[in-house]
mmCIF file with all atom_site columns, C-alpha atoms in Angstrom:
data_model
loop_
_atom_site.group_PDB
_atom_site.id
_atom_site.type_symbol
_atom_site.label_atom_id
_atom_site.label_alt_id
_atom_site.label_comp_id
_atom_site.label_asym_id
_atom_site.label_entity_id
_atom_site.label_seq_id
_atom_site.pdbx_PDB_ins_code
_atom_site.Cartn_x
_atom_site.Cartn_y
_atom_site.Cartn_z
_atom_site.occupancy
_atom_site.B_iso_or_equiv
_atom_site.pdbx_formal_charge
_atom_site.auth_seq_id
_atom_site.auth_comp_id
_atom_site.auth_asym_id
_atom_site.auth_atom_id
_atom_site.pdbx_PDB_model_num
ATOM 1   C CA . UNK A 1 1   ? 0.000   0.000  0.000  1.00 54.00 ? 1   UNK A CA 1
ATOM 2   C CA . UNK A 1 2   ? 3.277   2.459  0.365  1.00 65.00 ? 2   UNK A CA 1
ATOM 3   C CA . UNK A 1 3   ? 2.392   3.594  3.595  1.00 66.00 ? 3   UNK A CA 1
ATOM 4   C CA . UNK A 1 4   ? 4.989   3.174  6.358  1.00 67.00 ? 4   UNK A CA 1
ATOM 5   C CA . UNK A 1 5   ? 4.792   3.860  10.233 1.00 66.00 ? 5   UNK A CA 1
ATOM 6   C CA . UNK A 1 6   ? 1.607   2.713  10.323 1.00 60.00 ? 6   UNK A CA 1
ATOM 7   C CA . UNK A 1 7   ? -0.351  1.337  13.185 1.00 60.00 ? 7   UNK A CA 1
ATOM 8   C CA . UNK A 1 8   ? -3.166  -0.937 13.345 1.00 54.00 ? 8   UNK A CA 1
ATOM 9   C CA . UNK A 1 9   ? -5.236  -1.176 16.256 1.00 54.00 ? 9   UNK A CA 1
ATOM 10  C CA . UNK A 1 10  ? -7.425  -4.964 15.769 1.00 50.00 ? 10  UNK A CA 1
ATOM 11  C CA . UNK A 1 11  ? -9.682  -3.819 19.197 1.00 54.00 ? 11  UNK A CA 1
ATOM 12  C CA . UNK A 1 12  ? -9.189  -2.146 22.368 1.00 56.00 ? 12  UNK A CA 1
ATOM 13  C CA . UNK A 1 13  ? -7.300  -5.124 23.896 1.00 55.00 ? 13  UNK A CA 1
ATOM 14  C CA . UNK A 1 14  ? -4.809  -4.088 26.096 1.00 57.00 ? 14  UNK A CA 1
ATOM 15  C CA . UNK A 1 15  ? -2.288  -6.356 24.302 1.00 51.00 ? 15  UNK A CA 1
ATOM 16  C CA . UNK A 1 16  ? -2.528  -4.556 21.028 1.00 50.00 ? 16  UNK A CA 1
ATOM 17  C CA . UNK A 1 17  ? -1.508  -1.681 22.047 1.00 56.00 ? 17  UNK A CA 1
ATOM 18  C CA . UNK A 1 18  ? 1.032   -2.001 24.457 1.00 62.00 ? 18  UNK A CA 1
ATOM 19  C CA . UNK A 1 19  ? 4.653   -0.200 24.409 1.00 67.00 ? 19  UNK A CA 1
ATOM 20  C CA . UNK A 1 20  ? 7.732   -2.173 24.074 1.00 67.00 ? 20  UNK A CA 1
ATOM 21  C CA . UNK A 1 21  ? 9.044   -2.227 27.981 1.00 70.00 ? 21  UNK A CA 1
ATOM 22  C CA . UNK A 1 22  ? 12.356  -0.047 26.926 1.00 70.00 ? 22  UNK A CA 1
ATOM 23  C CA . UNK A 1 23  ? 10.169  3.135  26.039 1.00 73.00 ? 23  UNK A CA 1
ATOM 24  C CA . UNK A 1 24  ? 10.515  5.607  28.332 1.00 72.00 ? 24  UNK A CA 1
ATOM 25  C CA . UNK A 1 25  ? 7.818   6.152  30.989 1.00 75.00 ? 25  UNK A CA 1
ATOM 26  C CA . UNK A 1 26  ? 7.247   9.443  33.392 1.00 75.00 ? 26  UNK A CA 1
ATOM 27  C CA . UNK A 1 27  ? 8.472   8.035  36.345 1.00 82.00 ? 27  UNK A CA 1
ATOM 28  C CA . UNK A 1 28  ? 11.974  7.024  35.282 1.00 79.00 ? 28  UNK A CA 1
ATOM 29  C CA . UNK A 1 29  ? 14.406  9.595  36.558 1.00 81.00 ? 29  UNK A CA 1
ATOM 30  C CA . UNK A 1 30  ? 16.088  11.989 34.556 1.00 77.00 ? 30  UNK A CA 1
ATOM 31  C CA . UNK A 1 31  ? 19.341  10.601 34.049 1.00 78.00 ? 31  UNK A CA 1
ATOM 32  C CA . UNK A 1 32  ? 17.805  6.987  32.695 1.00 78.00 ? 32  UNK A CA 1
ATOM 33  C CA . UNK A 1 33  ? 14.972  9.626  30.497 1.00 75.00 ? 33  UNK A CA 1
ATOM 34  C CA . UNK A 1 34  ? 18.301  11.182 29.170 1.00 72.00 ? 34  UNK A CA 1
ATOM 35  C CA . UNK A 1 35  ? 19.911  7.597  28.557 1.00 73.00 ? 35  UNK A CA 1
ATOM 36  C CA . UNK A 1 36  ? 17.384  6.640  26.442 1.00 70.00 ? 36  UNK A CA 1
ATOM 37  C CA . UNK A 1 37  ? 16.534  9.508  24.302 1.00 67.00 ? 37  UNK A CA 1
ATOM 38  C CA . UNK A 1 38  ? 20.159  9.936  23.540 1.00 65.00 ? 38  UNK A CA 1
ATOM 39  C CA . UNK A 1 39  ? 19.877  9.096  19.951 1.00 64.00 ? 39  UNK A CA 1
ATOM 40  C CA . UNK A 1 40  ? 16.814  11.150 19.378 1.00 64.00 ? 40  UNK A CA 1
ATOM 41  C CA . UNK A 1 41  ? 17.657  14.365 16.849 1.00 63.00 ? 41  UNK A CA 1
ATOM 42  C CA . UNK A 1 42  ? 16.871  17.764 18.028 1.00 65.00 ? 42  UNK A CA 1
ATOM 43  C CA . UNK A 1 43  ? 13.866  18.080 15.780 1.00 69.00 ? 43  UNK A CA 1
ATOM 44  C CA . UNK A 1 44  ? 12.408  14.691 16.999 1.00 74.00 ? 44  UNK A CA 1
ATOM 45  C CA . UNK A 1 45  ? 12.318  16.200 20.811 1.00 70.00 ? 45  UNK A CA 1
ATOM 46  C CA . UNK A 1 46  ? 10.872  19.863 19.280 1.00 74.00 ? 46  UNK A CA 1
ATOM 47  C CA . UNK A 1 47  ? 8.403   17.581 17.597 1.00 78.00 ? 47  UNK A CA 1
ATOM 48  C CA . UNK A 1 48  ? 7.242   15.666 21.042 1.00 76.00 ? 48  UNK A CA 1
ATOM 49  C CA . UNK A 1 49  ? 7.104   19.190 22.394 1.00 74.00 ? 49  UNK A CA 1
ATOM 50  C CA . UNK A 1 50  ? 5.081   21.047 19.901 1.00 78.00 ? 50  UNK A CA 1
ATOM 51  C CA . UNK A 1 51  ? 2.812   17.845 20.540 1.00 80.00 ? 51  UNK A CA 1
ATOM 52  C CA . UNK A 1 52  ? 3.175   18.323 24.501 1.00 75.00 ? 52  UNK A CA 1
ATOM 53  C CA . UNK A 1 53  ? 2.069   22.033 23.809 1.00 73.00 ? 53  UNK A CA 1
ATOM 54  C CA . UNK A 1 54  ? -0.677  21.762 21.475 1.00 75.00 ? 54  UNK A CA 1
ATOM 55  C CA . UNK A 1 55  ? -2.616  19.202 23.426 1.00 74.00 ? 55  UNK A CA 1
ATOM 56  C CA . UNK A 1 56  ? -2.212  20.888 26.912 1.00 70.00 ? 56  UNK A CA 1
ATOM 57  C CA . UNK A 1 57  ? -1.352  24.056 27.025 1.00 71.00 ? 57  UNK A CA 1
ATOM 58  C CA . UNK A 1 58  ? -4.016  26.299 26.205 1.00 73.00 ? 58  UNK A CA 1
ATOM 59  C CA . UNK A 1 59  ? -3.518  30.261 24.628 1.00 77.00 ? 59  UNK A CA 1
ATOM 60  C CA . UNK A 1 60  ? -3.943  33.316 26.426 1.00 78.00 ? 60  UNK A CA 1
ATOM 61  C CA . UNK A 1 61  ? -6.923  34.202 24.430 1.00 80.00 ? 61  UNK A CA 1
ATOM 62  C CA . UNK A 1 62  ? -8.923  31.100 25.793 1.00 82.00 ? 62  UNK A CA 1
ATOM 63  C CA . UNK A 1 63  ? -8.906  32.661 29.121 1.00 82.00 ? 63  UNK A CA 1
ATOM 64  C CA . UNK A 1 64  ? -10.573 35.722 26.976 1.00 85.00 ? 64  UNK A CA 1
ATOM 65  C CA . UNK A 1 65  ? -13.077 33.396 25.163 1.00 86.00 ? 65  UNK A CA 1
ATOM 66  C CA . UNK A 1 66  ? -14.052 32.282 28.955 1.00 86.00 ? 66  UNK A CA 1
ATOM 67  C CA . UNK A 1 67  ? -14.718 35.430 30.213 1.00 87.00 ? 67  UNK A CA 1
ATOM 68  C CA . UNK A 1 68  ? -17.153 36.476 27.101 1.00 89.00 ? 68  UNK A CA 1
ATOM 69  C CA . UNK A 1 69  ? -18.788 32.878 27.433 1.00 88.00 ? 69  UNK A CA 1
ATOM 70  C CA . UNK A 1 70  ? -19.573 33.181 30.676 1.00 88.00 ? 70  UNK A CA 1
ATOM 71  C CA . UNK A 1 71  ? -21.248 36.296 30.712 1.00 88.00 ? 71  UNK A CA 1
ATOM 72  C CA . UNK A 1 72  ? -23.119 34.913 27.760 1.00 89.00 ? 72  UNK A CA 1
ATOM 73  C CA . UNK A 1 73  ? -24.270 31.768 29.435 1.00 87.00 ? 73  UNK A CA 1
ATOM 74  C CA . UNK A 1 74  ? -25.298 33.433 32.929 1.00 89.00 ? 74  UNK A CA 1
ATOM 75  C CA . UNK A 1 75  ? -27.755 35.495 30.713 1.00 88.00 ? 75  UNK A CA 1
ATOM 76  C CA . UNK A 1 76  ? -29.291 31.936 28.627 1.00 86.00 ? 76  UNK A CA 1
ATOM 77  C CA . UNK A 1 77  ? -33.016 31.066 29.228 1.00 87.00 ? 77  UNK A CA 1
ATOM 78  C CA . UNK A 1 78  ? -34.928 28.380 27.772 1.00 88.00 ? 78  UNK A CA 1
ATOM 79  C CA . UNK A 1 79  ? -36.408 30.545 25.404 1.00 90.00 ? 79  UNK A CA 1
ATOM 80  C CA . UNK A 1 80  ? -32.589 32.082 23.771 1.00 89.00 ? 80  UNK A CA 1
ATOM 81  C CA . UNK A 1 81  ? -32.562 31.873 20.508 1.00 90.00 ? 81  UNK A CA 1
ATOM 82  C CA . UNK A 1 82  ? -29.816 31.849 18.020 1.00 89.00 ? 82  UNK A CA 1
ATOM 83  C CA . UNK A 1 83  ? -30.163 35.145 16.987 1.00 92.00 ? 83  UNK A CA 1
ATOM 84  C CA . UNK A 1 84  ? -30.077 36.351 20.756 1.00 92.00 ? 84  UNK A CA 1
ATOM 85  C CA . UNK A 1 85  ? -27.016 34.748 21.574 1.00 90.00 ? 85  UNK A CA 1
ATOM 86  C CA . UNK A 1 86  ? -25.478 36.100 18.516 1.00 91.00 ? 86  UNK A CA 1
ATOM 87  C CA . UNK A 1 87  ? -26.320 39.458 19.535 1.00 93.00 ? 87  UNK A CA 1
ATOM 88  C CA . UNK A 1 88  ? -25.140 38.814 23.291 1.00 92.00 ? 88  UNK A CA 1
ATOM 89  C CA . UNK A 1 89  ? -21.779 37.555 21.928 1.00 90.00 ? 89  UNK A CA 1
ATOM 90  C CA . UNK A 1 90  ? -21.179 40.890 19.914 1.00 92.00 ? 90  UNK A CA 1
ATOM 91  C CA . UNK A 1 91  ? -22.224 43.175 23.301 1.00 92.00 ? 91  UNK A CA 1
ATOM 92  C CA . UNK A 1 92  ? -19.849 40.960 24.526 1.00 91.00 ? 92  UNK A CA 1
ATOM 93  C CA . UNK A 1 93  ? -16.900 41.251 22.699 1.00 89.00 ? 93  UNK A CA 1
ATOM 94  C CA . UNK A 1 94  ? -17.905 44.847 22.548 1.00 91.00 ? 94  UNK A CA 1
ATOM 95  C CA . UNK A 1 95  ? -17.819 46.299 26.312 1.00 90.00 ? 95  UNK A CA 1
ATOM 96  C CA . UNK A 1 96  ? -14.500 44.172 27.376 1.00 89.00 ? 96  UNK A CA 1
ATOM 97  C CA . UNK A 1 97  ? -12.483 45.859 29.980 1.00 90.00 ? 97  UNK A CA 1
ATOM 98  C CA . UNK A 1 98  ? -9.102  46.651 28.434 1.00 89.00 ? 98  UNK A CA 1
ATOM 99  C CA . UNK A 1 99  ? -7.540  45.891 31.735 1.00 89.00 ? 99  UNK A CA 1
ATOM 100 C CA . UNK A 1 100 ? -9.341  41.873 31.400 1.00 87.00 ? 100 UNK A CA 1
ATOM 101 C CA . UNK A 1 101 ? -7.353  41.646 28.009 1.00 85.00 ? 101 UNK A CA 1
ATOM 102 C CA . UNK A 1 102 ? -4.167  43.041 29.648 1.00 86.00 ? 102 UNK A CA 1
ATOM 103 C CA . UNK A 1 103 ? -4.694  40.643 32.486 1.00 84.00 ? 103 UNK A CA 1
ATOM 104 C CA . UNK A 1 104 ? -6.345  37.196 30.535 1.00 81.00 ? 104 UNK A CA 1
ATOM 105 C CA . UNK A 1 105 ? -3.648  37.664 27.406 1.00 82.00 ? 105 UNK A CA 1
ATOM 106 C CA . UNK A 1 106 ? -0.948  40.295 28.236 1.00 85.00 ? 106 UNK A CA 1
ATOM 107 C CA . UNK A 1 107 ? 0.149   39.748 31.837 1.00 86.00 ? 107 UNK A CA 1
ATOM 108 C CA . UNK A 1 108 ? -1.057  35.839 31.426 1.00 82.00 ? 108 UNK A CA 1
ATOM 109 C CA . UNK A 1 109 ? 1.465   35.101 29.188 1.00 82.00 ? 109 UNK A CA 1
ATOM 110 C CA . UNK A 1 110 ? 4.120   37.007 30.743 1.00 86.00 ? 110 UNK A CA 1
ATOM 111 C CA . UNK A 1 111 ? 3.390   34.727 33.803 1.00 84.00 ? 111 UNK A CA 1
ATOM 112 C CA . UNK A 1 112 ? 3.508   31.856 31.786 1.00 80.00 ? 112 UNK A CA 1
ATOM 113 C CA . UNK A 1 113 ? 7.389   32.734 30.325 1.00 82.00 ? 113 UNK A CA 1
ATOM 114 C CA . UNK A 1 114 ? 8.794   33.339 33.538 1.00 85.00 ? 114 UNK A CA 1
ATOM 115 C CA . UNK A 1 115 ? 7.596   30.134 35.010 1.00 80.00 ? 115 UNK A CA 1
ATOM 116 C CA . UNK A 1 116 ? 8.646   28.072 32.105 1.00 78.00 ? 116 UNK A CA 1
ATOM 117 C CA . UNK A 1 117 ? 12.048  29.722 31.965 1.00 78.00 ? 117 UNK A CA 1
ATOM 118 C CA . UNK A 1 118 ? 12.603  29.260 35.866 1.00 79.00 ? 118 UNK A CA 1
ATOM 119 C CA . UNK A 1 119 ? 11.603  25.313 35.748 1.00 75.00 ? 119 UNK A CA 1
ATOM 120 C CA . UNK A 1 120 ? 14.333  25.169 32.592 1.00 74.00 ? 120 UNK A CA 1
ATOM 121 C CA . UNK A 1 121 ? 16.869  27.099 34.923 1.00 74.00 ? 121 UNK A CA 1
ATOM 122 C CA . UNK A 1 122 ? 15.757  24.289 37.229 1.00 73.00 ? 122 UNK A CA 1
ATOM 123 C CA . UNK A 1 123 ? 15.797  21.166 35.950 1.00 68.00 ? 123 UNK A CA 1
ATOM 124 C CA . UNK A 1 124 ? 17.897  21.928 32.808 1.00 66.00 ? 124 UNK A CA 1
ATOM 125 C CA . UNK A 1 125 ? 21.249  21.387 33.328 1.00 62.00 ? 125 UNK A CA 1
ATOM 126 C CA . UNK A 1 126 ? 23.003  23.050 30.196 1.00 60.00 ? 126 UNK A CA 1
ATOM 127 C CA . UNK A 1 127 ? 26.339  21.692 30.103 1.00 61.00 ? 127 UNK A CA 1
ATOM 128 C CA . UNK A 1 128 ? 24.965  18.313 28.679 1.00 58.00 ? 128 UNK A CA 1
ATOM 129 C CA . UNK A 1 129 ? 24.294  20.115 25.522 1.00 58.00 ? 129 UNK A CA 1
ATOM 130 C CA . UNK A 1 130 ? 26.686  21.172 22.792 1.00 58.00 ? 130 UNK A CA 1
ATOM 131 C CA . UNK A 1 131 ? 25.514  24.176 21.703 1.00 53.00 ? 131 UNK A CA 1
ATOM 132 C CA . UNK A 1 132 ? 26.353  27.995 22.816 1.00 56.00 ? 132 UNK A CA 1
ATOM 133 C CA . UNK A 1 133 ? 22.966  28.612 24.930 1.00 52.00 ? 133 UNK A CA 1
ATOM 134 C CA . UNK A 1 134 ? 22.491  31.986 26.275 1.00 58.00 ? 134 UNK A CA 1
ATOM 135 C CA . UNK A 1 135 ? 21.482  31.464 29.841 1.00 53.00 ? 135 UNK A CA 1
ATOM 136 C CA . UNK A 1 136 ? 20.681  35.056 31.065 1.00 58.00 ? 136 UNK A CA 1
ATOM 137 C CA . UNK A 1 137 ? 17.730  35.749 33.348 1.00 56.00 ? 137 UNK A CA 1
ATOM 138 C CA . UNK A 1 138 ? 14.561  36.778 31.778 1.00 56.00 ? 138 UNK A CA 1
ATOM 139 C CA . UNK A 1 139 ? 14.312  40.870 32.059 1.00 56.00 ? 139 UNK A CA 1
ATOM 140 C CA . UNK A 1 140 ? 11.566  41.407 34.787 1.00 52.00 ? 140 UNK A CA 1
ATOM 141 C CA . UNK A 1 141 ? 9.955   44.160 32.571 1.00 52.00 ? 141 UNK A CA 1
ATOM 142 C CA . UNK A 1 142 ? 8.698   42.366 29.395 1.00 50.00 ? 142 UNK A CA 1
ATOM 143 C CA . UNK A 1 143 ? 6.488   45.117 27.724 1.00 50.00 ? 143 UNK A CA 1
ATOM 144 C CA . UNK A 1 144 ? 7.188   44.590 24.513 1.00 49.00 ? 144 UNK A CA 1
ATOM 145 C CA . UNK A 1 145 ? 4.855   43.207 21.967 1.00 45.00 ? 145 UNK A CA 1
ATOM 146 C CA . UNK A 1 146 ? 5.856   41.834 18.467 1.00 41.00 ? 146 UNK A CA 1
#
């Protein structure tokens, strides 16, 4: 058929779809982890994290989207129609504070950066990599926005 890295799954039985017992599991520690991804490529890890970060971590604006949809739903009867929630939605997206973007996107995300880049400080240790890394703090005022 041409295709290749293809899986099959016959049923939900456990036994077709188990993982070989060298793959690598969450609770190994970090030096076995880094044992036995040794010989994956730089862009196979990026992939897995892309992955990692596409399925769990969710953007900024979703904590926007929340906002709007709740004050939407508080104000849902029975009887809304279509229309009415269409027109809710817009009065919405209309009136929102400027400081609940600055605080759901803006400042949100600026949390998120620091705490990412302070578990990497953490857990990271650099030397095991062979590539020039610059390592300098984050700057405590990030106000700029590309």
């Amino acid at each position: 058929m041409g295709k290749t890295g293809v899986i099959i799954a016959l049923d939900n039985a456990s036994y077709h779809k188990g993982s070989p017992d060298d793959t690598p599991k969450g609770t190994w520690s970090k030096a076995r982890l880094v044992e036995a991804s040794v010989s994956d490529y730089k862009t196979q890890i990026w992939d897995q994290v892309k992955r990692y970060v596409k399925e769990h971590v969710r953007p900024p604006i979703e904590l926007l989207w929340a906002y709007v949809k709740g004050g939407v739903g508080r104000r849902y009867t029975v009887s809304t129609t279509f229309a009415d929630v269409r027109e809710q939605l817009d009065a919405a997206f209309n009136t929102i504070p400027s400081d609940v973007i600055y605080n759901c996107c803006i400042e949100n995300s600026k949390t998120e950066v620091r705490r990412l880049d302070a578990y990497i400080r953490d857990e990271c240790d650099f030397s095991d990599f062979d590539v020039d890394i610059d390592i300098s703090p984050l700057d405590d005022d990030i106000n700029t926005i590309a």
